[in-house]
Amino acid sequence: MSEERVHKSGFVSLIGRPNVGKSTLLNRMIGQKIAIMSDKAQTTRNKIQGIYTTDNEQVVFIDTPGIHKPKHRLGDFMVDSALSTFNEVDVVLFLVNVAEKRGPGDNFIIEKLQHISTPVFLILNKIDQVHPDELLPIIEDYQAQYDFDEIIPISAIDGNNVDRMLNVVIKYLDEGPQYYPEDQVSDHPEYFIVSELIREKVLELTREEVPHSVAVVVERMVRDEYDKVKVDATIIVERKSQKGIIIGKGGKMLKEIGTRARKDIERLLGDKIYLETWVKVQNDWRDKQTYLSDYGYKNEDY
């Protein structure tokens, strides 16, 4: 008589400084794009759950905002959101960028980890950017700071060692139910992911002070008589000058943002879409709780 296989499930938090590759790793594990990626720090603002499901396990990964020193209420929200996951999960994955020296941000996270009992893995990301001989001193340096349960070098960008990391994570999970349907890859509604894909294109195409001052709100998504999904979205900025940058000369920048976002949204939805965007100025929205809530950054989310 064959032994019945146990179904395992659990929750795993991805934490780390801004721009260490958390969103890249989440997308790699889930197998499609649900978290936006950018070379600019502090890209992720909300906790984004990505759901990895097989016949025998379901792992819910929580991609958190990069932990940094806050400069406004939005920053406070992001850091509180990240730290709140420590005691809610079965495993914490602490990602570090091996191409950069351990810094104050890493030390801040390590100090916070001292107060939890959850198993913590040190995930050494971006090993494709360093010589293998450089890894051992980095590992020894981090080991001297904290007694990690597991230490796993990976490259999220090319997938190197990610499958092994997943297998080790699953060993730490208990028997449990399937929390989400097998075809569901995120807990966020499509409105949220669509707004994030539009914001990603703003990050890609703009420079200077614009990226961190941008929020995107999807006002509606409806199917029209031509079987296209019509998406209306508003891009919010803090300054009139930023609005001018996003619209661009003759509307060129806004058109390019829309063109690039539309391709990703069509891949996400599996539908042809018609995307219409507007730009709105809301002075200092990042420091006003009312606007933070309106634009999706709510205290009850953490």
PDB file of C-alpha atoms in Angstrom:
ATOM      1  CA  MET A   1       0.000   0.000   0.000  1.00  0.00           C
ATOM      2  CA  SER A   2       1.542   3.313  -1.074  1.00  0.00           C
ATOM      3  CA  GLU A   3       2.027   5.998   1.541  1.00  0.00           C
ATOM      4  CA  GLU A   4      -0.281   8.987   1.133  1.00  0.00           C
ATOM      5  CA  ARG A   5       1.656  12.185   0.430  1.00  0.00           C
ATOM      6  CA  VAL A   6       1.374  14.998   2.953  1.00  0.00           C
ATOM      7  CA  HIS A   7       0.263  18.392   1.653  1.00  0.00           C
ATOM      8  CA  LYS A   8       2.437  21.187   3.079  1.00  0.00           C
ATOM      9  CA  SER A   9       1.686  24.886   3.106  1.00  0.00           C
ATOM     10  CA  GLY A  10       2.842  28.065   4.739  1.00  0.00           C
ATOM     11  CA  PHE A  11       3.816  31.720   4.484  1.00  0.00           C
ATOM     12  CA  VAL A  12       7.271  33.081   3.685  1.00  0.00           C
ATOM     13  CA  SER A  13       8.421  36.704   3.948  1.00  0.00           C
ATOM     14  CA  LEU A  14      11.001  38.256   1.614  1.00  0.00           C
ATOM     15  CA  ILE A  15      12.848  41.079   3.353  1.00  0.00           C
ATOM     16  CA  GLY A  16      15.914  43.152   2.580  1.00  0.00           C
ATOM     17  CA  ARG A  17      17.247  46.564   1.725  1.00  0.00           C
ATOM     18  CA  PRO A  18      15.780  48.348  -1.298  1.00  0.00           C
ATOM     19  CA  ASN A  19      16.875  47.005  -4.659  1.00  0.00           C
ATOM     20  CA  VAL A  20      18.317  43.651  -3.543  1.00  0.00           C
ATOM     21  CA  GLY A  21      16.104  41.701  -5.965  1.00  0.00           C
ATOM     22  CA  LYS A  22      13.073  40.670  -3.895  1.00  0.00           C
ATOM     23  CA  SER A  23      10.534  41.368  -6.643  1.00  0.00           C
ATOM     24  CA  THR A  24      12.724  39.663  -9.257  1.00  0.00           C
ATOM     25  CA  LEU A  25      12.912  36.571  -7.044  1.00  0.00           C
ATOM     26  CA  LEU A  26       9.146  36.591  -6.405  1.00  0.00           C
ATOM     27  CA  ASN A  27       8.382  36.751 -10.129  1.00  0.00           C
ATOM     28  CA  ARG A  28      10.925  33.975 -10.791  1.00  0.00           C
ATOM     29  CA  MET A  29       9.336  31.645  -8.221  1.00  0.00           C
ATOM     30  CA  ILE A  30       5.755  32.338  -9.269  1.00  0.00           C
ATOM     31  CA  GLY A  31       6.588  32.031 -12.951  1.00  0.00           C
ATOM     32  CA  GLN A  32       5.027  35.297 -14.089  1.00  0.00           C
ATOM     33  CA  LYS A  33       5.181  38.994 -13.400  1.00  0.00           C
ATOM     34  CA  ILE A  34       3.130  40.061 -10.386  1.00  0.00           C
ATOM     35  CA  ALA A  35       5.611  42.441  -8.723  1.00  0.00           C
ATOM     36  CA  ILE A  36       7.147  45.386 -10.552  1.00  0.00           C
ATOM     37  CA  MET A  37      10.871  45.607 -11.062  1.00  0.00           C
ATOM     38  CA  SER A  38      13.038  48.701 -11.423  1.00  0.00           C
ATOM     39  CA  ASP A  39      16.639  49.724 -10.946  1.00  0.00           C
ATOM     40  CA  LYS A  40      15.344  52.468  -8.646  1.00  0.00           C
ATOM     41  CA  ALA A  41      15.277  51.763  -4.910  1.00  0.00           C
ATOM     42  CA  GLN A  42      12.002  51.468  -2.971  1.00  0.00           C
ATOM     43  CA  THR A  43       9.996  50.237  -5.953  1.00  0.00           C
ATOM     44  CA  THR A  44       7.709  47.948  -3.944  1.00  0.00           C
ATOM     45  CA  ARG A  45       5.378  49.875  -1.611  1.00  0.00           C
ATOM     46  CA  ASN A  46       2.813  47.314  -0.458  1.00  0.00           C
ATOM     47  CA  LYS A  47       3.143  43.747   0.742  1.00  0.00           C
ATOM     48  CA  ILE A  48       2.548  41.663  -2.389  1.00  0.00           C
ATOM     49  CA  GLN A  49       1.650  38.010  -1.962  1.00  0.00           C
ATOM     50  CA  GLY A  50       2.786  35.604  -4.650  1.00  0.00           C
ATOM     51  CA  ILE A  51       1.389  32.079  -4.526  1.00  0.00           C
ATOM     52  CA  TYR A  52       3.471  29.035  -5.514  1.00  0.00           C
ATOM     53  CA  THR A  53       1.352  25.891  -5.889  1.00  0.00           C
ATOM     54  CA  THR A  54       2.150  22.276  -6.786  1.00  0.00           C
ATOM     55  CA  ASP A  55       0.209  19.057  -6.173  1.00  0.00           C
ATOM     56  CA  ASN A  56       1.916  18.620  -2.801  1.00  0.00           C
ATOM     57  CA  GLU A  57       2.500  22.131  -1.473  1.00  0.00           C
ATOM     58  CA  GLN A  58       1.441  25.750  -1.529  1.00  0.00           C
ATOM     59  CA  VAL A  59       3.830  28.476  -0.471  1.00  0.00           C
ATOM     60  CA  VAL A  60       2.571  32.041  -0.087  1.00  0.00           C
ATOM     61  CA  PHE A  61       5.484  34.449  -0.533  1.00  0.00           C
ATOM     62  CA  ILE A  62       5.131  37.981   0.811  1.00  0.00           C
ATOM     63  CA  ASP A  63       7.307  40.503  -1.054  1.00  0.00           C
ATOM     64  CA  THR A  64       7.813  43.440   1.288  1.00  0.00           C
ATOM     65  CA  PRO A  65       8.949  47.014   0.648  1.00  0.00           C
ATOM     66  CA  GLY A  66      12.701  47.508   0.992  1.00  0.00           C
ATOM     67  CA  ILE A  67      13.552  48.505   4.561  1.00  0.00           C
ATOM     68  CA  HIS A  68      15.039  52.004   4.646  1.00  0.00           C
ATOM     69  CA  LYS A  69      15.097  55.126   6.803  1.00  0.00           C
ATOM     70  CA  PRO A  70      11.696  56.789   6.247  1.00  0.00           C
ATOM     71  CA  LYS A  71      11.499  60.414   5.102  1.00  0.00           C
ATOM     72  CA  HIS A  72       7.701  60.778   5.046  1.00  0.00           C
ATOM     73  CA  ARG A  73       4.507  58.951   6.018  1.00  0.00           C
ATOM     74  CA  LEU A  74       4.631  56.767   2.925  1.00  0.00           C
ATOM     75  CA  GLY A  75       8.110  55.683   4.028  1.00  0.00           C
ATOM     76  CA  ASP A  76       6.800  54.922   7.530  1.00  0.00           C
ATOM     77  CA  PHE A  77       4.035  52.828   5.974  1.00  0.00           C
ATOM     78  CA  MET A  78       6.521  50.878   3.837  1.00  0.00           C
ATOM     79  CA  VAL A  79       8.879  50.049   6.709  1.00  0.00           C
ATOM     80  CA  ASP A  80       6.052  49.149   9.138  1.00  0.00           C
ATOM     81  CA  SER A  81       4.561  46.969   6.414  1.00  0.00           C
ATOM     82  CA  ALA A  82       7.835  45.066   5.950  1.00  0.00           C
ATOM     83  CA  LEU A  83       8.591  44.599   9.658  1.00  0.00           C
ATOM     84  CA  SER A  84       5.052  43.432  10.410  1.00  0.00           C
ATOM     85  CA  THR A  85       5.614  40.185   8.484  1.00  0.00           C
ATOM     86  CA  PHE A  86       8.350  38.850  10.782  1.00  0.00           C
ATOM     87  CA  ASN A  87       6.016  37.123  13.250  1.00  0.00           C
ATOM     88  CA  GLU A  88       3.254  36.294  10.780  1.00  0.00           C
ATOM     89  CA  VAL A  89       5.167  33.786   8.663  1.00  0.00           C
ATOM     90  CA  ASP A  90       6.769  30.339   8.846  1.00  0.00           C
ATOM     91  CA  VAL A  91      10.100  31.365   7.285  1.00  0.00           C
ATOM     92  CA  VAL A  92      11.840  34.716   6.731  1.00  0.00           C
ATOM     93  CA  LEU A  93      14.084  35.057   3.662  1.00  0.00           C
ATOM     94  CA  PHE A  94      16.609  37.851   4.240  1.00  0.00           C
ATOM     95  CA  LEU A  95      17.946  38.858   0.825  1.00  0.00           C
ATOM     96  CA  VAL A  96      21.286  40.597   0.465  1.00  0.00           C
ATOM     97  CA  ASN A  97      23.112  41.798  -2.619  1.00  0.00           C
ATOM     98  CA  VAL A  98      26.535  40.095  -2.645  1.00  0.00           C
ATOM     99  CA  ALA A  99      27.838  42.704  -5.083  1.00  0.00           C
ATOM    100  CA  GLU A 100      27.544  45.349  -2.318  1.00  0.00           C
ATOM    101  CA  LYS A 101      29.110  45.473   1.143  1.00  0.00           C
ATOM    102  CA  ARG A 102      26.945  44.922   4.210  1.00  0.00           C
ATOM    103  CA  GLY A 103      25.581  48.344   5.074  1.00  0.00           C
ATOM    104  CA  PRO A 104      23.518  50.167   7.731  1.00  0.00           C
ATOM    105  CA  GLY A 105      20.276  48.913   6.148  1.00  0.00           C
ATOM    106  CA  ASP A 106      21.390  45.281   6.459  1.00  0.00           C
ATOM    107  CA  ASN A 107      22.514  45.894  10.048  1.00  0.00           C
ATOM    108  CA  PHE A 108      19.148  47.475  10.890  1.00  0.00           C
ATOM    109  CA  ILE A 109      17.318  44.383   9.613  1.00  0.00           C
ATOM    110  CA  ILE A 110      19.679  42.015  11.457  1.00  0.00           C
ATOM    111  CA  GLU A 111      19.015  43.924  14.685  1.00  0.00           C
ATOM    112  CA  LYS A 112      15.258  43.489  14.184  1.00  0.00           C
ATOM    113  CA  LEU A 113      15.721  39.763  13.478  1.00  0.00           C
ATOM    114  CA  GLN A 114      17.288  39.260  16.916  1.00  0.00           C
ATOM    115  CA  HIS A 115      13.824  39.562  18.485  1.00  0.00           C
ATOM    116  CA  ILE A 116      11.969  36.862  16.515  1.00  0.00           C
ATOM    117  CA  SER A 117      11.804  33.077  16.774  1.00  0.00           C
ATOM    118  CA  THR A 118      10.855  32.453  13.124  1.00  0.00           C
ATOM    119  CA  PRO A 119      13.476  30.532  11.082  1.00  0.00           C
ATOM    120  CA  VAL A 120      15.576  32.987   9.041  1.00  0.00           C
ATOM    121  CA  PHE A 121      17.407  32.130   5.806  1.00  0.00           C
ATOM    122  CA  LEU A 122      20.204  34.307   4.487  1.00  0.00           C
ATOM    123  CA  ILE A 123      19.689  34.485   0.715  1.00  0.00           C
ATOM    124  CA  LEU A 124      22.821  35.733  -1.044  1.00  0.00           C
ATOM    125  CA  ASN A 125      21.435  37.175  -4.272  1.00  0.00           C
ATOM    126  CA  LYS A 126      23.212  38.342  -7.454  1.00  0.00           C
ATOM    127  CA  ILE A 127      25.946  35.678  -7.297  1.00  0.00           C
ATOM    128  CA  ASP A 128      26.204  36.104 -11.079  1.00  0.00           C
ATOM    129  CA  GLN A 129      27.920  39.442 -10.370  1.00  0.00           C
ATOM    130  CA  VAL A 130      30.818  38.145  -8.219  1.00  0.00           C
ATOM    131  CA  HIS A 131      33.545  35.500  -8.456  1.00  0.00           C
ATOM    132  CA  PRO A 132      32.718  32.313  -6.468  1.00  0.00           C
ATOM    133  CA  ASP A 133      35.870  32.828  -4.351  1.00  0.00           C
ATOM    134  CA  GLU A 134      34.359  36.071  -3.018  1.00  0.00           C
ATOM    135  CA  LEU A 135      31.333  34.318  -1.477  1.00  0.00           C
ATOM    136  CA  LEU A 136      32.972  32.636   1.531  1.00  0.00           C
ATOM    137  CA  PRO A 137      34.170  35.890   3.190  1.00  0.00           C
ATOM    138  CA  ILE A 138      30.699  37.396   2.651  1.00  0.00           C
ATOM    139  CA  ILE A 139      29.044  34.355   4.248  1.00  0.00           C
ATOM    140  CA  GLU A 140      31.452  34.451   7.209  1.00  0.00           C
ATOM    141  CA  ASP A 141      30.783  38.172   7.682  1.00  0.00           C
ATOM    142  CA  TYR A 142      27.004  37.662   7.885  1.00  0.00           C
ATOM    143  CA  GLN A 143      27.347  34.526  10.042  1.00  0.00           C
ATOM    144  CA  ALA A 144      29.236  36.610  12.582  1.00  0.00           C
ATOM    145  CA  GLN A 145      26.219  38.949  12.841  1.00  0.00           C
ATOM    146  CA  TYR A 146      23.401  36.377  13.169  1.00  0.00           C
ATOM    147  CA  ASP A 147      22.877  32.624  13.518  1.00  0.00           C
ATOM    148  CA  PHE A 148      20.977  31.943  10.284  1.00  0.00           C
ATOM    149  CA  ASP A 149      19.042  28.681   9.941  1.00  0.00           C
ATOM    150  CA  GLU A 150      20.078  28.321   6.300  1.00  0.00           C
ATOM    151  CA  ILE A 151      22.451  30.186   3.958  1.00  0.00           C
ATOM    152  CA  ILE A 152      21.721  29.853   0.247  1.00  0.00           C
ATOM    153  CA  PRO A 153      23.459  31.674  -2.633  1.00  0.00           C
ATOM    154  CA  ILE A 154      21.207  32.367  -5.642  1.00  0.00           C
ATOM    155  CA  SER A 155      20.796  34.484  -8.730  1.00  0.00           C
ATOM    156  CA  ALA A 156      17.165  35.598  -9.017  1.00  0.00           C
ATOM    157  CA  ILE A 157      17.761  37.120 -12.458  1.00  0.00           C
ATOM    158  CA  ASP A 158      18.844  33.852 -14.113  1.00  0.00           C
ATOM    159  CA  GLY A 159      17.258  31.372 -11.683  1.00  0.00           C
ATOM    160  CA  ASN A 160      20.517  29.835 -10.465  1.00  0.00           C
ATOM    161  CA  ASN A 161      19.867  27.754  -7.296  1.00  0.00           C
ATOM    162  CA  VAL A 162      16.304  29.117  -6.892  1.00  0.00           C
ATOM    163  CA  ASP A 163      14.755  25.621  -7.162  1.00  0.00           C
ATOM    164  CA  ARG A 164      17.063  24.359  -4.404  1.00  0.00           C
ATOM    165  CA  MET A 165      16.072  27.317  -2.236  1.00  0.00           C
ATOM    166  CA  LEU A 166      12.385  26.484  -2.778  1.00  0.00           C
ATOM    167  CA  ASN A 167      12.955  22.853  -1.775  1.00  0.00           C
ATOM    168  CA  VAL A 168      14.710  23.894   1.437  1.00  0.00           C
ATOM    169  CA  VAL A 169      11.899  26.352   2.281  1.00  0.00           C
ATOM    170  CA  ILE A 170       9.299  23.598   1.830  1.00  0.00           C
ATOM    171  CA  LYS A 171      11.179  21.338   4.308  1.00  0.00           C
ATOM    172  CA  TYR A 172      10.515  23.975   6.997  1.00  0.00           C
ATOM    173  CA  LEU A 173       6.752  24.050   6.377  1.00  0.00           C
ATOM    174  CA  ASP A 174       4.200  21.979   8.274  1.00  0.00           C
ATOM    175  CA  GLU A 175       1.324  19.939   6.919  1.00  0.00           C
ATOM    176  CA  GLY A 176      -1.417  22.349   5.912  1.00  0.00           C
ATOM    177  CA  PRO A 177      -4.282  23.169   3.547  1.00  0.00           C
ATOM    178  CA  GLN A 178      -4.275  24.769   0.129  1.00  0.00           C
ATOM    179  CA  TYR A 179      -5.242  28.356   0.949  1.00  0.00           C
ATOM    180  CA  TYR A 180      -5.795  29.563  -2.621  1.00  0.00           C
ATOM    181  CA  PRO A 181      -7.049  27.978  -5.862  1.00  0.00           C
ATOM    182  CA  GLU A 182      -4.243  26.295  -7.825  1.00  0.00           C
ATOM    183  CA  ASP A 183      -4.408  28.811 -10.676  1.00  0.00           C
ATOM    184  CA  GLN A 184      -4.254  31.918  -8.434  1.00  0.00           C
ATOM    185  CA  VAL A 185      -0.805  33.562  -8.368  1.00  0.00           C
ATOM    186  CA  SER A 186      -1.473  36.644  -6.203  1.00  0.00           C
ATOM    187  CA  ASP A 187      -3.797  37.779  -3.431  1.00  0.00           C
ATOM    188  CA  HIS A 188      -4.048  41.256  -4.927  1.00  0.00           C
ATOM    189  CA  PRO A 189      -6.940  42.149  -7.217  1.00  0.00           C
ATOM    190  CA  GLU A 190      -6.210  42.776 -10.893  1.00  0.00           C
ATOM    191  CA  TYR A 191      -6.809  46.513 -10.363  1.00  0.00           C
ATOM    192  CA  PHE A 192      -3.784  46.641  -8.052  1.00  0.00           C
ATOM    193  CA  ILE A 193      -1.439  44.711 -10.345  1.00  0.00           C
ATOM    194  CA  VAL A 194      -2.515  46.759 -13.374  1.00  0.00           C
ATOM    195  CA  SER A 195      -1.811  49.998 -11.480  1.00  0.00           C
ATOM    196  CA  GLU A 196       1.610  48.645 -10.475  1.00  0.00           C
ATOM    197  CA  LEU A 197       2.471  47.766 -14.081  1.00  0.00           C
ATOM    198  CA  ILE A 198       1.669  51.333 -15.144  1.00  0.00           C
ATOM    199  CA  ARG A 199       3.762  52.711 -12.272  1.00  0.00           C
ATOM    200  CA  GLU A 200       6.658  50.496 -13.331  1.00  0.00           C
ATOM    201  CA  LYS A 201       6.703  52.165 -16.762  1.00  0.00           C
ATOM    202  CA  VAL A 202       6.798  55.603 -15.146  1.00  0.00           C
ATOM    203  CA  LEU A 203       9.815  54.425 -13.125  1.00  0.00           C
ATOM    204  CA  GLU A 204      11.493  53.105 -16.273  1.00  0.00           C
ATOM    205  CA  LEU A 205      11.027  56.259 -18.306  1.00  0.00           C
ATOM    206  CA  THR A 206      11.446  59.132 -15.835  1.00  0.00           C
ATOM    207  CA  ARG A 207      14.367  60.399 -13.804  1.00  0.00           C
ATOM    208  CA  GLU A 208      15.259  62.739 -10.955  1.00  0.00           C
ATOM    209  CA  GLU A 209      12.510  63.449  -8.435  1.00  0.00           C
ATOM    210  CA  VAL A 210       9.583  62.023 -10.386  1.00  0.00           C
ATOM    211  CA  PRO A 211       9.590  58.243  -9.668  1.00  0.00           C
ATOM    212  CA  HIS A 212       9.035  58.269  -5.912  1.00  0.00           C
ATOM    213  CA  SER A 213       6.381  60.985  -6.181  1.00  0.00           C
ATOM    214  CA  VAL A 214       4.123  58.854  -8.376  1.00  0.00           C
ATOM    215  CA  ALA A 215       1.037  56.844  -7.457  1.00  0.00           C
ATOM    216  CA  VAL A 216      -1.300  55.169  -9.941  1.00  0.00           C
ATOM    217  CA  VAL A 217      -4.992  54.529  -9.369  1.00  0.00           C
ATOM    218  CA  VAL A 218      -7.017  52.366 -11.761  1.00  0.00           C
ATOM    219  CA  GLU A 219     -10.443  54.007 -11.813  1.00  0.00           C
ATOM    220  CA  ARG A 220     -12.244  51.278 -13.751  1.00  0.00           C
ATOM    221  CA  MET A 221     -11.826  48.203 -15.938  1.00  0.00           C
ATOM    222  CA  VAL A 222     -14.775  47.287 -18.165  1.00  0.00           C
ATOM    223  CA  ARG A 223     -15.235  45.221 -21.324  1.00  0.00           C
ATOM    224  CA  ASP A 224     -16.585  47.238 -24.244  1.00  0.00           C
ATOM    225  CA  GLU A 225     -18.799  46.252 -27.185  1.00  0.00           C
ATOM    226  CA  TYR A 226     -15.696  45.350 -29.229  1.00  0.00           C
ATOM    227  CA  ASP A 227     -14.612  42.775 -26.581  1.00  0.00           C
ATOM    228  CA  LYS A 228     -11.699  44.942 -25.482  1.00  0.00           C
ATOM    229  CA  VAL A 229     -11.080  45.650 -21.806  1.00  0.00           C
ATOM    230  CA  LYS A 230     -11.092  49.413 -21.279  1.00  0.00           C
ATOM    231  CA  VAL A 231      -8.765  50.511 -18.481  1.00  0.00           C
ATOM    232  CA  ASP A 232      -8.958  54.063 -17.111  1.00  0.00           C
ATOM    233  CA  ALA A 233      -6.050  55.045 -14.871  1.00  0.00           C
ATOM    234  CA  THR A 234      -4.891  58.213 -13.146  1.00  0.00           C
ATOM    235  CA  ILE A 235      -1.209  58.925 -12.527  1.00  0.00           C
ATOM    236  CA  ILE A 236      -0.808  61.117  -9.427  1.00  0.00           C
ATOM    237  CA  VAL A 237       2.225  63.357  -8.881  1.00  0.00           C
ATOM    238  CA  GLU A 238       3.143  65.967  -6.265  1.00  0.00           C
ATOM    239  CA  ARG A 239       4.238  68.898  -8.442  1.00  0.00           C
ATOM    240  CA  LYS A 240       3.027  70.639 -11.591  1.00  0.00           C
ATOM    241  CA  SER A 241       6.542  70.318 -13.035  1.00  0.00           C
ATOM    242  CA  GLN A 242       6.330  66.529 -12.579  1.00  0.00           C
ATOM    243  CA  LYS A 243       3.050  66.460 -14.465  1.00  0.00           C
ATOM    244  CA  GLY A 244       4.774  68.183 -17.368  1.00  0.00           C
ATOM    245  CA  ILE A 245       7.575  65.603 -17.356  1.00  0.00           C
ATOM    246  CA  ILE A 246       5.162  62.662 -17.383  1.00  0.00           C
ATOM    247  CA  ILE A 247       3.006  64.103 -20.163  1.00  0.00           C
ATOM    248  CA  GLY A 248       6.086  65.105 -22.182  1.00  0.00           C
ATOM    249  CA  LYS A 249       6.298  67.265 -25.271  1.00  0.00           C
ATOM    250  CA  GLY A 250       3.114  66.843 -27.263  1.00  0.00           C
ATOM    251  CA  GLY A 251       2.047  64.029 -24.925  1.00  0.00           C
ATOM    252  CA  LYS A 252       4.927  61.833 -26.138  1.00  0.00           C
ATOM    253  CA  MET A 253       6.039  60.542 -22.713  1.00  0.00           C
ATOM    254  CA  LEU A 254       2.513  59.664 -21.560  1.00  0.00           C
ATOM    255  CA  LYS A 255       1.908  57.817 -24.823  1.00  0.00           C
ATOM    256  CA  GLU A 256       5.106  55.775 -24.377  1.00  0.00           C
ATOM    257  CA  ILE A 257       4.169  54.931 -20.778  1.00  0.00           C
ATOM    258  CA  GLY A 258       0.774  53.735 -22.013  1.00  0.00           C
ATOM    259  CA  THR A 259       2.210  51.707 -24.906  1.00  0.00           C
ATOM    260  CA  ARG A 260       4.657  49.839 -22.679  1.00  0.00           C
ATOM    261  CA  ALA A 261       2.137  49.272 -19.878  1.00  0.00           C
ATOM    262  CA  ARG A 262      -0.511  48.006 -22.279  1.00  0.00           C
ATOM    263  CA  LYS A 263       1.729  45.133 -23.451  1.00  0.00           C
ATOM    264  CA  ASP A 264       2.317  43.911 -19.885  1.00  0.00           C
ATOM    265  CA  ILE A 265      -1.342  44.318 -18.923  1.00  0.00           C
ATOM    266  CA  GLU A 266      -2.455  42.323 -21.974  1.00  0.00           C
ATOM    267  CA  ARG A 267      -0.068  39.514 -20.963  1.00  0.00           C
ATOM    268  CA  LEU A 268      -1.458  39.616 -17.413  1.00  0.00           C
ATOM    269  CA  LEU A 269      -5.128  39.615 -18.389  1.00  0.00           C
ATOM    270  CA  GLY A 270      -4.852  37.503 -21.559  1.00  0.00           C
ATOM    271  CA  ASP A 271      -7.055  40.109 -23.258  1.00  0.00           C
ATOM    272  CA  LYS A 272      -6.764  43.002 -25.672  1.00  0.00           C
ATOM    273  CA  ILE A 273      -7.019  46.246 -23.745  1.00  0.00           C
ATOM    274  CA  TYR A 274      -7.570  49.918 -24.403  1.00  0.00           C
ATOM    275  CA  LEU A 275      -5.648  51.966 -21.855  1.00  0.00           C
ATOM    276  CA  GLU A 276      -6.458  55.598 -21.166  1.00  0.00           C
ATOM    277  CA  THR A 277      -4.348  57.566 -18.671  1.00  0.00           C
ATOM    278  CA  TRP A 278      -4.603  60.995 -17.057  1.00  0.00           C
ATOM    279  CA  VAL A 279      -2.110  62.873 -14.889  1.00  0.00           C
ATOM    280  CA  LYS A 280      -3.243  64.656 -11.722  1.00  0.00           C
ATOM    281  CA  VAL A 281      -1.306  66.871  -9.283  1.00  0.00           C
ATOM    282  CA  GLN A 282      -1.886  66.271  -5.560  1.00  0.00           C
ATOM    283  CA  ASN A 283       0.539  68.332  -3.491  1.00  0.00           C
ATOM    284  CA  ASP A 284       2.582  66.342  -0.940  1.00  0.00           C
ATOM    285  CA  TRP A 285       0.294  63.299  -1.142  1.00  0.00           C
ATOM    286  CA  ARG A 286       3.017  61.047   0.349  1.00  0.00           C
ATOM    287  CA  ASP A 287       2.777  62.863   3.676  1.00  0.00           C
ATOM    288  CA  LYS A 288      -1.019  62.991   4.027  1.00  0.00           C
ATOM    289  CA  GLN A 289      -2.796  59.973   5.487  1.00  0.00           C
ATOM    290  CA  THR A 290      -6.042  60.663   3.622  1.00  0.00           C
ATOM    291  CA  TYR A 291      -4.342  60.455   0.243  1.00  0.00           C
ATOM    292  CA  LEU A 292      -2.196  57.471   1.268  1.00  0.00           C
ATOM    293  CA  SER A 293      -5.401  55.569   2.055  1.00  0.00           C
ATOM    294  CA  ASP A 294      -7.089  56.724  -1.158  1.00  0.00           C
ATOM    295  CA  TYR A 295      -4.129  55.540  -3.219  1.00  0.00           C
ATOM    296  CA  GLY A 296      -3.934  52.091  -1.624  1.00  0.00           C
ATOM    297  CA  TYR A 297      -1.517  52.515   1.301  1.00  0.00           C
ATOM    298  CA  LYS A 298      -3.730  51.647   4.270  1.00  0.00           C
ATOM    299  CA  ASN A 299      -2.631  51.118   7.851  1.00  0.00           C
ATOM    300  CA  GLU A 300      -4.885  48.094   8.220  1.00  0.00           C
ATOM    301  CA  ASP A 301      -2.802  46.332   5.546  1.00  0.00           C
ATOM    302  CA  TYR A 302      -0.118  45.563   8.129  1.00  0.00           C
TER     303      TYR A 302
END
